[in-house]
Short mmCIF file of C-alpha atoms in Angstrom, two decimals:
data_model
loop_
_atom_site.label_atom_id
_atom_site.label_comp_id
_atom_site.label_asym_id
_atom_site.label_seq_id
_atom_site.Cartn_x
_atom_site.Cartn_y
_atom_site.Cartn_z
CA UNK A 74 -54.74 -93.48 72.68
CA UNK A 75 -57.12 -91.47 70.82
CA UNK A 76 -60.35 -90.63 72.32
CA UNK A 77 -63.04 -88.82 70.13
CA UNK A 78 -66.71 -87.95 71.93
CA UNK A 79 -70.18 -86.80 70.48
CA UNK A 80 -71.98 -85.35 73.35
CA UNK A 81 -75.15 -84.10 71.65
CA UNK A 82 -78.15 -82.23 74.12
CA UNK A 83 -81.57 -84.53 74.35
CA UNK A 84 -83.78 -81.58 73.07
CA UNK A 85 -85.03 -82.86 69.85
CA UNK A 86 -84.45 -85.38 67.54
CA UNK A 87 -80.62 -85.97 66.49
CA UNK A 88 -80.39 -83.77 63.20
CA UNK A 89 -78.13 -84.04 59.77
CA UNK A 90 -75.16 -81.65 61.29
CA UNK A 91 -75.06 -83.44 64.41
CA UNK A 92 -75.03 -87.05 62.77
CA UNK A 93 -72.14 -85.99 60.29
CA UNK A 94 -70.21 -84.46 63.34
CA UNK A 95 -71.00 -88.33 65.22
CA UNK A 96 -69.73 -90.05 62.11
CA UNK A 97 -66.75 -87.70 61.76
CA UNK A 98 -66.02 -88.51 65.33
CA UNK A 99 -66.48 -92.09 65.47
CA UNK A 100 -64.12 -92.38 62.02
CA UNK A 101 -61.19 -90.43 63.10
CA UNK A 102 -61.32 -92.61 66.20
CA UNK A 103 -61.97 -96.20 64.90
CA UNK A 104 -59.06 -94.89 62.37
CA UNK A 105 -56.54 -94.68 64.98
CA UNK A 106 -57.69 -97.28 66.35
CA UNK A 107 -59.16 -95.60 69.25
CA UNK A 108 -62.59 -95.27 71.31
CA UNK A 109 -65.44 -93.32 70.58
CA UNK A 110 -67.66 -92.03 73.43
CA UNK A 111 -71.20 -90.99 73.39
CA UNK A 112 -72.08 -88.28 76.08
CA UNK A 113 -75.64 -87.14 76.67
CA UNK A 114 -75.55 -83.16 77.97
CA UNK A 115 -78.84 -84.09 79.36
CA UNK A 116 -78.53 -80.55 81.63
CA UNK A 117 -81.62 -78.43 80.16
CA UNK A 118 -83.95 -79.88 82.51
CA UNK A 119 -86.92 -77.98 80.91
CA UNK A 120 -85.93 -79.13 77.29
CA UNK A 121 -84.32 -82.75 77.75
CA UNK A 122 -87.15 -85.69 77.10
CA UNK A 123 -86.31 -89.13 77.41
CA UNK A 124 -87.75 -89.39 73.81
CA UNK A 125 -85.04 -87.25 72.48
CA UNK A 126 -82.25 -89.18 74.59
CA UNK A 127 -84.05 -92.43 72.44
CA UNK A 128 -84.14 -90.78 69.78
CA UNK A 129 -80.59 -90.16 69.43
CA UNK A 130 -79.69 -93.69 70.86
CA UNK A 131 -82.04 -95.09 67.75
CA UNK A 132 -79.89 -92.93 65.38
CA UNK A 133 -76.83 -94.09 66.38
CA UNK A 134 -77.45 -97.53 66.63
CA UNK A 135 -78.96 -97.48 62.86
CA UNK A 136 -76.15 -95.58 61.53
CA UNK A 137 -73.72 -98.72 63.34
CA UNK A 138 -71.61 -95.82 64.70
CA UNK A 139 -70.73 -98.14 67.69
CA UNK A 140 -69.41 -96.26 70.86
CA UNK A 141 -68.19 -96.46 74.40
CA UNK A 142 -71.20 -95.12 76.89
CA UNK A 143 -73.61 -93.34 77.02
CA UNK A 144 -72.70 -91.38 79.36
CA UNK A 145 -75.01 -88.17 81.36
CA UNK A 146 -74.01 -85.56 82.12
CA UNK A 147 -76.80 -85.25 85.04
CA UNK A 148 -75.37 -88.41 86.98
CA UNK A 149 -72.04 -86.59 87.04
CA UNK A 150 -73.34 -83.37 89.28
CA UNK A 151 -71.09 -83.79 92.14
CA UNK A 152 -68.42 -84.04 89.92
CA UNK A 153 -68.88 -80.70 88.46
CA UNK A 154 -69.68 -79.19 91.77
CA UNK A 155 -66.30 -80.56 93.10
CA UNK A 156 -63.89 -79.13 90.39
CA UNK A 157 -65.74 -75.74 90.92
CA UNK A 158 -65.01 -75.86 94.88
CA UNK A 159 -61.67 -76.71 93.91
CA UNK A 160 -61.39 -73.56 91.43
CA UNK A 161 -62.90 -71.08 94.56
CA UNK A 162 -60.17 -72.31 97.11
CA UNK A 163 -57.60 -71.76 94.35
CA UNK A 164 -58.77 -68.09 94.04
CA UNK A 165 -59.66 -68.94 89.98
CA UNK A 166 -63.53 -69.23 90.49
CA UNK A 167 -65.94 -67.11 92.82
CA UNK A 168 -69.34 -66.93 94.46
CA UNK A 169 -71.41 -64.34 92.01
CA UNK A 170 -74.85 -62.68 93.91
CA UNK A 171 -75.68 -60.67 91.13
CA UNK A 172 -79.61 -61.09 89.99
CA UNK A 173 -80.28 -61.34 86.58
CA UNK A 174 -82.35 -57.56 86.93
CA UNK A 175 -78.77 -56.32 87.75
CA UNK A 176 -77.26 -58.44 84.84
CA UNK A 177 -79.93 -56.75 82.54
CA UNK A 178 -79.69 -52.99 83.47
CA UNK A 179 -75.73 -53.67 83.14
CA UNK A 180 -75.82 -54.58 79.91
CA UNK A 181 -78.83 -52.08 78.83
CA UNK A 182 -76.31 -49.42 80.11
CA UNK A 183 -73.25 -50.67 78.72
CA UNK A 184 -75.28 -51.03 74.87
CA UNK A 185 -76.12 -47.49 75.61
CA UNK A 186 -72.61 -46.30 76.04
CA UNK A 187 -71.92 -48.42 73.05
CA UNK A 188 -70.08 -51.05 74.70
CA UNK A 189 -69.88 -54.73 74.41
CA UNK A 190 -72.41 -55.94 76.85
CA UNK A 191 -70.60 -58.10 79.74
CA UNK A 192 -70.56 -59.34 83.06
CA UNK A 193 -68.27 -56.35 84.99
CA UNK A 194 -66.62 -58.86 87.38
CA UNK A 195 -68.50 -56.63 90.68
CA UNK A 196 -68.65 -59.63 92.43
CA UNK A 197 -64.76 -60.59 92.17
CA UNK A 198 -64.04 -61.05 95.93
CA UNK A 199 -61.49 -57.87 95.86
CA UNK A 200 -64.53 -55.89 93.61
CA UNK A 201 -67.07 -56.84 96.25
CA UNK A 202 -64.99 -55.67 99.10
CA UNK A 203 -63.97 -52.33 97.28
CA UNK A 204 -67.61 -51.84 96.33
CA UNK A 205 -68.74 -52.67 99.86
CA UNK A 206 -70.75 -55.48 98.22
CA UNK A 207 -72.28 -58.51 100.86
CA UNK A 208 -73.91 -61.50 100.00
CA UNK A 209 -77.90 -61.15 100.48
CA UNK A 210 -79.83 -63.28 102.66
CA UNK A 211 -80.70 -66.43 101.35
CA UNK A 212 -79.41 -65.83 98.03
CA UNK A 213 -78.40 -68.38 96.15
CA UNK A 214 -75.15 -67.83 94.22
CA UNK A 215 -73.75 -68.49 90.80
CA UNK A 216 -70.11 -69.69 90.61
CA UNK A 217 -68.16 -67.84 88.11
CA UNK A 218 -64.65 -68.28 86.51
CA UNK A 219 -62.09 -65.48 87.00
CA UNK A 220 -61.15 -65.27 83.35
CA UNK A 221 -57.20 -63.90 83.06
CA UNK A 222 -57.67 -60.05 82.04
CA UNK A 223 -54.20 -59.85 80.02
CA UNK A 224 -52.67 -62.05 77.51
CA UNK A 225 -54.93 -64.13 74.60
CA UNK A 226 -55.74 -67.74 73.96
CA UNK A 227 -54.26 -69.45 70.45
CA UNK A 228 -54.71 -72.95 69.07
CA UNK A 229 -54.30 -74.34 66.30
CA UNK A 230 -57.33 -75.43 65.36
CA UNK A 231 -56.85 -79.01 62.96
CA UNK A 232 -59.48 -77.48 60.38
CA UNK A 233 -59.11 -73.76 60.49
CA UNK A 234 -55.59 -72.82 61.55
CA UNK A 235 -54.46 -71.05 64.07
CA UNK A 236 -57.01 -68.70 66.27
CA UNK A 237 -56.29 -66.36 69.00
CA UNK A 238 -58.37 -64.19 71.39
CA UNK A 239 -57.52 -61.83 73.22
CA UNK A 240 -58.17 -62.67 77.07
CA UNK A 241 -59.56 -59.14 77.26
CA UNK A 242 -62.61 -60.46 74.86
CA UNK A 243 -63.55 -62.81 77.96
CA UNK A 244 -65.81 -62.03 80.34
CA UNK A 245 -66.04 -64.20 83.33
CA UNK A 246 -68.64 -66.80 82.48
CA UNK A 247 -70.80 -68.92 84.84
CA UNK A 248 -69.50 -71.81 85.49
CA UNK A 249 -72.23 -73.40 87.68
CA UNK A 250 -75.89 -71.89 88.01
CA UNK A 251 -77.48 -71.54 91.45
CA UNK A 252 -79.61 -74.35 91.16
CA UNK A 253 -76.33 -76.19 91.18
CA UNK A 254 -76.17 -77.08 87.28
CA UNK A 255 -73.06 -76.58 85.43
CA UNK A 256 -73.46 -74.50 82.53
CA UNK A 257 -72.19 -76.07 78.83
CA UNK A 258 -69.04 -74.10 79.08
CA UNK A 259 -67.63 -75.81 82.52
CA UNK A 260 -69.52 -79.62 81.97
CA UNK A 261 -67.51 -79.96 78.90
CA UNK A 262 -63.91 -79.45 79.87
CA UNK A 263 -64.67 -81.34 83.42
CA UNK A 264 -66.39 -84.29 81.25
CA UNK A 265 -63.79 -84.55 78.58
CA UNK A 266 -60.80 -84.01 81.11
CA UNK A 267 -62.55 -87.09 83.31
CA UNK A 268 -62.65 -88.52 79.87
CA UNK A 269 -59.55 -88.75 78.88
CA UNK A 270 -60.60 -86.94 75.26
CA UNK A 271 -57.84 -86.08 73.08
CA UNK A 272 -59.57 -84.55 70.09
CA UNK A 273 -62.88 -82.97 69.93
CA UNK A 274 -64.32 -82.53 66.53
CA UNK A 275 -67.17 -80.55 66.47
CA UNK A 276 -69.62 -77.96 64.54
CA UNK A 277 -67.76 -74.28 64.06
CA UNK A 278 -70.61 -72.56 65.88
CA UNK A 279 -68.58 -73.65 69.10
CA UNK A 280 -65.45 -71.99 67.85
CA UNK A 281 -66.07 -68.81 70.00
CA UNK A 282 -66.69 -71.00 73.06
CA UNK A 283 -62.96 -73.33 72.64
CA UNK A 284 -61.01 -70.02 74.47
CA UNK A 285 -63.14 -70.27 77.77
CA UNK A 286 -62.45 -73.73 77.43
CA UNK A 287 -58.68 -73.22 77.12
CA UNK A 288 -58.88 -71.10 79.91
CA UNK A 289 -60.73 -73.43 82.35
CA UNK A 290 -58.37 -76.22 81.12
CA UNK A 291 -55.19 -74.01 81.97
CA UNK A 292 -56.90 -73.27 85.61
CA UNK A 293 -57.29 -76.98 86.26
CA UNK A 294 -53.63 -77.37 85.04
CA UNK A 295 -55.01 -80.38 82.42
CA UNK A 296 -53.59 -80.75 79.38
CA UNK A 297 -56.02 -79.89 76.30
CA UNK A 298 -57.30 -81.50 73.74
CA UNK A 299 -57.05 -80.67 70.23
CA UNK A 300 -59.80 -79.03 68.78
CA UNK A 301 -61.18 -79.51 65.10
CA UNK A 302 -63.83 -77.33 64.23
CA UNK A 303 -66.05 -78.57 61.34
CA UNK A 304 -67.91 -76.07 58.96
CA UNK A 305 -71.95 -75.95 59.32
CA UNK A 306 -74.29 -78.00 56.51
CA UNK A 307 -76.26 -75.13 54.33
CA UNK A 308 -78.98 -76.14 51.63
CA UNK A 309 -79.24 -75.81 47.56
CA UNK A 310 -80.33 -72.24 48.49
CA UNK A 311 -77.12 -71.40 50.90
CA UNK A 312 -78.89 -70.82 53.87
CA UNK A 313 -79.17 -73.02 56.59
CA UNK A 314 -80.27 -76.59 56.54
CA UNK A 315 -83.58 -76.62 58.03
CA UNK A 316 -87.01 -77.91 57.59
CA UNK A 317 -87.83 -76.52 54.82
CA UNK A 318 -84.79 -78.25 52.69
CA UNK A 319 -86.53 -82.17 53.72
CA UNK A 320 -85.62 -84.00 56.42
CA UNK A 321 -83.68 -83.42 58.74
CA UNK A 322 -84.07 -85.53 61.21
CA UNK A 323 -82.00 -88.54 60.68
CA UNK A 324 -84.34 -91.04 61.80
CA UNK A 325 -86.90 -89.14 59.19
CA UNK A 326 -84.31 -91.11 56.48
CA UNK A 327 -85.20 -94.15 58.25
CA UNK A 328 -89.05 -93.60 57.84
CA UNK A 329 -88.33 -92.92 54.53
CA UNK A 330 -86.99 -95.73 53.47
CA UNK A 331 -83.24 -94.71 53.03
CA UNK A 332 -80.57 -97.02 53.70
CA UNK A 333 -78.14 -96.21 56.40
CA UNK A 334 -75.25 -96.88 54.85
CA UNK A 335 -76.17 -94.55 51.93
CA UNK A 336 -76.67 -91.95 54.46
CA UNK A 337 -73.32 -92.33 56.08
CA UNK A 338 -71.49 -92.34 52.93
CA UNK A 339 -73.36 -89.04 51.56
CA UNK A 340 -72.52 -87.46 55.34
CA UNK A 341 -69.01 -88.36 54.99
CA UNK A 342 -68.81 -86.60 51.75
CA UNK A 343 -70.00 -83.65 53.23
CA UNK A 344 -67.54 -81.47 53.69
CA UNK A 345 -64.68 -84.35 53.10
CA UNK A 346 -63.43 -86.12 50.23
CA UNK A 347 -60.86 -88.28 49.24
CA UNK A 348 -60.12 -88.24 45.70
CA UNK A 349 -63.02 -88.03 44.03
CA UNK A 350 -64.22 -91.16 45.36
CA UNK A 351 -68.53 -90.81 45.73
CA UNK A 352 -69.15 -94.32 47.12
CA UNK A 353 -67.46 -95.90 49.43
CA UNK A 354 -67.97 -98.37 52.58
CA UNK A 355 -68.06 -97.41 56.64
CA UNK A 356 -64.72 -99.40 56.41
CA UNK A 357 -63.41 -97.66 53.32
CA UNK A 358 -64.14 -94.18 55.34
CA UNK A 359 -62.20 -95.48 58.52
CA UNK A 360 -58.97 -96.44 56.12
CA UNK A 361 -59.18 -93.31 54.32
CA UNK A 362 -60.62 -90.66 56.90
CA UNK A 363 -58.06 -87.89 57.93
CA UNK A 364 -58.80 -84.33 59.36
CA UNK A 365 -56.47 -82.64 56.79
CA UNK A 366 -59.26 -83.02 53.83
CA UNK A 367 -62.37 -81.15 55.39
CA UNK A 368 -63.31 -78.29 53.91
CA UNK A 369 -62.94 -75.01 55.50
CA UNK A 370 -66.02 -74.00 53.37
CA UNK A 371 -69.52 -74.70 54.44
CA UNK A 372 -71.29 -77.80 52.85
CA UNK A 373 -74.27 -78.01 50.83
CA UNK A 374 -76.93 -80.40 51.32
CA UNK A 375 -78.39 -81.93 48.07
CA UNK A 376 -81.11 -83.96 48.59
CA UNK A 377 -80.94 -85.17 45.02
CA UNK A 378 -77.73 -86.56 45.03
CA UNK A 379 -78.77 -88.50 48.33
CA UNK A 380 -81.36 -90.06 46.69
CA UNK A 381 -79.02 -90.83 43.51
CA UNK A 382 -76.47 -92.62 45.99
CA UNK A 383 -79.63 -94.77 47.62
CA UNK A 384 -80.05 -96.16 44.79
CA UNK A 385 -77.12 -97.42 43.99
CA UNK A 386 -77.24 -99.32 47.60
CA UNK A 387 -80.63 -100.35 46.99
CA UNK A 388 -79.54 -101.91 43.84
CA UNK A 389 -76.56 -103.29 45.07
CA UNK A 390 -78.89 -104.81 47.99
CA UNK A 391 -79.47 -108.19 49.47
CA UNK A 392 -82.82 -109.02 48.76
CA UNK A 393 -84.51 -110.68 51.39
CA UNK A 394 -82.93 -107.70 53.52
CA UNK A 395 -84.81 -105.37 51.05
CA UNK A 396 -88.14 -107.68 51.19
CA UNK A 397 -87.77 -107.42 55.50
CA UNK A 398 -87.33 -103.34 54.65
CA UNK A 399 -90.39 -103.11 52.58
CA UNK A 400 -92.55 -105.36 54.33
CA UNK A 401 -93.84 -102.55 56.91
CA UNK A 402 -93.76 -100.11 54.41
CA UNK A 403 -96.79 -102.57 52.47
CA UNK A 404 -98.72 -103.81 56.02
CA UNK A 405 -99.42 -99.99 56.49
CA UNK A 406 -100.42 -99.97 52.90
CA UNK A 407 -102.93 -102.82 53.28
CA UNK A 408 -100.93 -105.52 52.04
CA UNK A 409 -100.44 -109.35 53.24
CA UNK A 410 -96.96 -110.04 51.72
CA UNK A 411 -98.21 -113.58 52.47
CA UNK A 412 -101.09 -114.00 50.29
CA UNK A 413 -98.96 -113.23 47.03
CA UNK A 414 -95.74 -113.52 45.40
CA UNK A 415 -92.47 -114.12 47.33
CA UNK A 416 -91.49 -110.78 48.20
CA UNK A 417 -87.72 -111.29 47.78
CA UNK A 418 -88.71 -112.22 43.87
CA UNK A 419 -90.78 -108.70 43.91
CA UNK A 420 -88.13 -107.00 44.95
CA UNK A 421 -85.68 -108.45 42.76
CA UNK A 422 -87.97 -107.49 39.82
CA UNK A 423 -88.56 -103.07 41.02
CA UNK A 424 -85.31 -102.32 42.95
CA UNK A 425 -83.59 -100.98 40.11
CA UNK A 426 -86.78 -98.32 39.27
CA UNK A 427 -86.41 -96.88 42.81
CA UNK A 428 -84.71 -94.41 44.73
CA UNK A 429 -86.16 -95.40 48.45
CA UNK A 430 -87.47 -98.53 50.05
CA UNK A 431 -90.60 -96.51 51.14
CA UNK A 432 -90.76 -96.45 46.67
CA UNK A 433 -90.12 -99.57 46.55
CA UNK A 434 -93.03 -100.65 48.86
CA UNK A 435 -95.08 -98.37 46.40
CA UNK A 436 -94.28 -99.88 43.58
CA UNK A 437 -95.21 -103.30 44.66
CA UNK A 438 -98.55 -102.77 45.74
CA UNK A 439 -100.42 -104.12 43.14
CA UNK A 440 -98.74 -107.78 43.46
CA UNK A 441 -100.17 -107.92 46.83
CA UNK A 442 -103.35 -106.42 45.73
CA UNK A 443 -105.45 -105.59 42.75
CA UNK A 444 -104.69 -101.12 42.03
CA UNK A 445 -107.87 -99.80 40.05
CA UNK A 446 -106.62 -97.87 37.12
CA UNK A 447 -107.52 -94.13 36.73
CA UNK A 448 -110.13 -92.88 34.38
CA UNK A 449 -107.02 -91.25 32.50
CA UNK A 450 -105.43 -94.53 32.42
CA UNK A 451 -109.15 -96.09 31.35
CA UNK A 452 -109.88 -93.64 28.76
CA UNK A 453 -106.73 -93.81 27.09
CA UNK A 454 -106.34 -97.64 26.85
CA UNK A 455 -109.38 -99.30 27.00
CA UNK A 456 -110.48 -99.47 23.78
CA UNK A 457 -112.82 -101.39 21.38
CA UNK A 458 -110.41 -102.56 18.62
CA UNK A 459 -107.98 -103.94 21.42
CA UNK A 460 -110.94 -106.05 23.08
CA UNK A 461 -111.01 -109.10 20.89
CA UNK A 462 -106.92 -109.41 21.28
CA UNK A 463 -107.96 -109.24 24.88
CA UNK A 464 -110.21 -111.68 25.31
CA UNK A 465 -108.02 -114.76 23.15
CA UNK A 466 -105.07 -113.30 25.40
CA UNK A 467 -107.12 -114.42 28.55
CA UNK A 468 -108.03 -117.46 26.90
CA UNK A 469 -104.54 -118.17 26.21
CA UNK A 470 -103.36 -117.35 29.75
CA UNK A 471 -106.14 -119.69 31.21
CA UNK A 472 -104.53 -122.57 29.82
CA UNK A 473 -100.98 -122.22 29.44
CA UNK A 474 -97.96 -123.59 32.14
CA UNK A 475 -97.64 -120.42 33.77
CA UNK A 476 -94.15 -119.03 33.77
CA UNK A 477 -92.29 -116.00 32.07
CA UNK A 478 -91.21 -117.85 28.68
CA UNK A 479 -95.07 -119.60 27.91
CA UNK A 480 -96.25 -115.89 28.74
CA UNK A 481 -94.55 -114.45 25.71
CA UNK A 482 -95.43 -117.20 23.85
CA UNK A 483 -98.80 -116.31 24.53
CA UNK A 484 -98.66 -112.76 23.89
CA UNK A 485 -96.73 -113.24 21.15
CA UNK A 486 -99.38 -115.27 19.03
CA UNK A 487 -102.16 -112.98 20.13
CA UNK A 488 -99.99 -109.87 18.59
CA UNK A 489 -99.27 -112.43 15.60
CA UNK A 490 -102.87 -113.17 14.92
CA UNK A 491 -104.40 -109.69 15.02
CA UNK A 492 -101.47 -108.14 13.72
CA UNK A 493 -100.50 -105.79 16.11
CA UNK A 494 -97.52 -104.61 17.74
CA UNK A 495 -96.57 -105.32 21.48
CA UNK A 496 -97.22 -102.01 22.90
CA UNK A 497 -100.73 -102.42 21.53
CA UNK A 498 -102.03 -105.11 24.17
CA UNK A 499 -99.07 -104.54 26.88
CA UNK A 500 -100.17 -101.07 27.24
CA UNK A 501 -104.18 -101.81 27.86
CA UNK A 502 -102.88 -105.18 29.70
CA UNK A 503 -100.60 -103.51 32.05
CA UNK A 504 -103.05 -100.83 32.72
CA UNK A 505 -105.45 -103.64 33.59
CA UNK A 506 -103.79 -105.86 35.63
CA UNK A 507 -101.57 -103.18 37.89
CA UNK A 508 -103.39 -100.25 37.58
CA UNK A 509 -100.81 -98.81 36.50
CA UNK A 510 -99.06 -97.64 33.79
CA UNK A 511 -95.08 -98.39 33.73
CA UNK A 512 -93.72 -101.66 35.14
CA UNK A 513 -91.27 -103.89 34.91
CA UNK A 514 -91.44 -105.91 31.99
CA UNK A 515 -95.27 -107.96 31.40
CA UNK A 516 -94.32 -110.69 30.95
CA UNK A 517 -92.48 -111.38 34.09
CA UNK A 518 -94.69 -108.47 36.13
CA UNK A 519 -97.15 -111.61 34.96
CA UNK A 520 -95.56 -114.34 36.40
CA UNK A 521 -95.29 -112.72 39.43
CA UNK A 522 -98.61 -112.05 40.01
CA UNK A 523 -99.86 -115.49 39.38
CA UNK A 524 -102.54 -116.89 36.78
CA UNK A 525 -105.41 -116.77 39.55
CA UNK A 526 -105.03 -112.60 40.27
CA UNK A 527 -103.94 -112.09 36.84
CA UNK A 528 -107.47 -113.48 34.92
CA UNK A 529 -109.38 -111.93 37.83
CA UNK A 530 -108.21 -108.48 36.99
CA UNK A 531 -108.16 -109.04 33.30
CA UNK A 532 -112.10 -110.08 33.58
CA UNK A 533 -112.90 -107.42 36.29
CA UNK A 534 -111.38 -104.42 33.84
CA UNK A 535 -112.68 -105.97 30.63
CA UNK A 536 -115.94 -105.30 31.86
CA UNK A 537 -115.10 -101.54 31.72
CA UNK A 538 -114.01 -101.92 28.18
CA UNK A 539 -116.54 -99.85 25.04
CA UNK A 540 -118.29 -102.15 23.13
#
């Protein structure tokens, strides 16, 4: 049975790279019809908040990547504590007394020779006796793996092909710290061995770290998993995604007011295709996913084209979803959704102008309440000539049934009996009633509104009118 994990650390929030590495996870899995586990490498005690362990519990839940867990690594110390007894008696793992002032000299002294700084292995038990070396009092030990000092490590990696290291690359790492903490190296192969994981799809920048794995794998005599090793997520510019290229922070998208199945599809089409398919559903990905079709090349992040694809699910939207999306968005912005127009009939009327939900909200503001127009707006359409048409259009308005079709009616016999074209009295109208100057079309943005709000702001902004 396949078994997939994401086993991000709780030092932040969970980021773009991580959250496409999640989704790749959780597809290949639900594809196979296997599980998907969620592991929290909770073990940087100085850096791990419960915020951040929320914060990627929040992502994943509004993504819908569904999973088996969480699990913590922290709950599981014993564990890790065990295997590495059980490496010591079997002569693969040893007690280390070196302080990190001797680490540091070693390695200034091996730079200055030219050499590849590296732990020299003096505390290997026959090293220790040879160099006459005793444990000091009270000192509190490291436990380190006794790497193999001939042959190399290949796999076949399922993105990048084959890759082998030599063994004599491999220094022996640290495989619990003195204060009893396994390092990331050692919690990984014990958690995804206790796991039962059977492919473990990650970023590349762990591709350097999968032959220590191997090697602590081989020790325990477990069999491996197979190891897919996904390129990183650049910007426009090339370099890194960071801060600096928007959010990054996938609960950022959230705030935002981008959909999360927008987001999923444009993360699945980073760095994986099929076809040249562009928008597809969670359960289209799980059909179609497959290993074979990510890139080897770095992906680039375009914030445009995210946008682009949010609008086609925002159009494509239920909405009284959309109106329970927005309606946040327009209590932080002052508004009562209740003392105006049904939102869902708002939202019917904008979503196709908008990229976001957060531009949505925006763009609704002025049916919940009246938007005063900008001197710009003021100078530019508030004129004397258009005044009279004005003033018989909010006579007309005052008396009509008020829908859409008696609206145009109206406006139509104004235009009719001053002889004037529509964009003559929608313009100044428009300006006048939403403060703004493009909207959906007036006669409908009208309706909305409602008679009562609609002659108040006509007779408030006629009063700024010349003449």
């Amino acid at each position: 049975m396949i078994r997939t994990r994401f086993a991000p650390s709780p030092t932040g929030y969970l980021h773009i790279g991580g959250a496409r590495t999640a989704l790749f996870c959780w597809a290949f899995a639900k594809k196979h019809g296997g599980s998907f586990i969620l592991r929290i490498e909770d073990t940087d005690r100085e850096r791990s908040t419960q915020q951040s362990v929320q914060a990627i519990l929040d992502s994943m839940q509004w993504l819908g990547l569904d999973y088996e867990g969480p699990y913590y690594q922290m709950e599981r110390l014993d564990r890790y504590r065990q295997i590495a007894e059980e490496l010591i008696r079997a002569g693969k793992a040893y007690h280390c007394y070196a302080s990190r002032e001797e680490l540091d000299a070693l390695r200034e002294q091996q730079r200055a020779r030219g050499d590849k700084p590296r732990y020299d292995g003096r505390w290997r038990p026959e090293n220790a006796k040879r160099l006459g070396l005793t444990p000091p009092q009270g000192g509190a030990p490291v436990v380190r793996f006794r790497n193999p000092d001939e042959g190399e490590v290949i796999f076949d990696d399922l993105v990048k092909g084959p890759i082998a290291v030599a063994n004599s690359e491999l220094d022996d790492l640290v495989l619990i710290r003195a204060d009893g903490i396994p390092t990331y190296n050692f919690g990984v192969v014990v958690d995804d061995i206790d796991m039962n994981i059977t492919h473990v799809i990650r970023g590349d920048d762990h591709v350097n770290n999968t032959p220590r794995q191997i090697n602590i794998y081989r020790a325990l005599g477990a069999p491996q998993p197979k190891f897919a090793h996904v390129p990183m997520i650049l910007g426009k510019d090339g370099e890194r995604l960071s801060k600096r290229h928007g959010a990054v922070s996938v609960m950022q998208y959230h705030d935002e007011g981008y959909l999360p199945e927008a987001l999923v599809n444009y993360l699945a089409r980073l760095g994986w295709s099929h076809g040249d398919e562009e928008k597809f559903s969670s359960g289209q990905l799980i059909e179609w996913f497959d290993l074979q079709h990510i890139s080897k090349s770095p992906a680039r992040f375009n914030p445009e084209k995210l946008a682009w694809l949010n609008q086609q699910y925002i159009k494509e939207a239920d909405n009284a979803r959309l109106a329970e999306l927005v309606t946040p968005f327009l209590a932080a912005d002052g508004c009562d959704v209740r003392s105006g127009p049904l939102l869902s009939a708002v939202v019917a009327l904008l979503k196709e102008r908008v990229n976001t939900v957060e531009e949505l909200a925006d763009a609704a503001v002025y049916f919940y309440r009246p938007l005063d127009p900008s001197d710009e707006l003021r100078h530019r359409h508030y004129t004397a000539e258009i005044k009279p048409a004005l003033l018989e259009l909010q006579q007309r308005l005052a008396g009509i049934e008020w829908n859409r079709e008696k609206i145009n009616e109206a406006l139509k016999a104004v235009l009719a009996a001053h002889q004037l074209k529509l964009p003559k009295i929608a313009m100044p109208l428009r300006v006048m009633v939403t403060g703004e100057a493009k909207t959906p079309s007036i006669d409908a943005t009208l309706e909305l509104i409602g008679r009562e709000q609609v002659l108040s702001r006509i007779a408030k902004q006629l009063q700024a009118f010349p003449g």
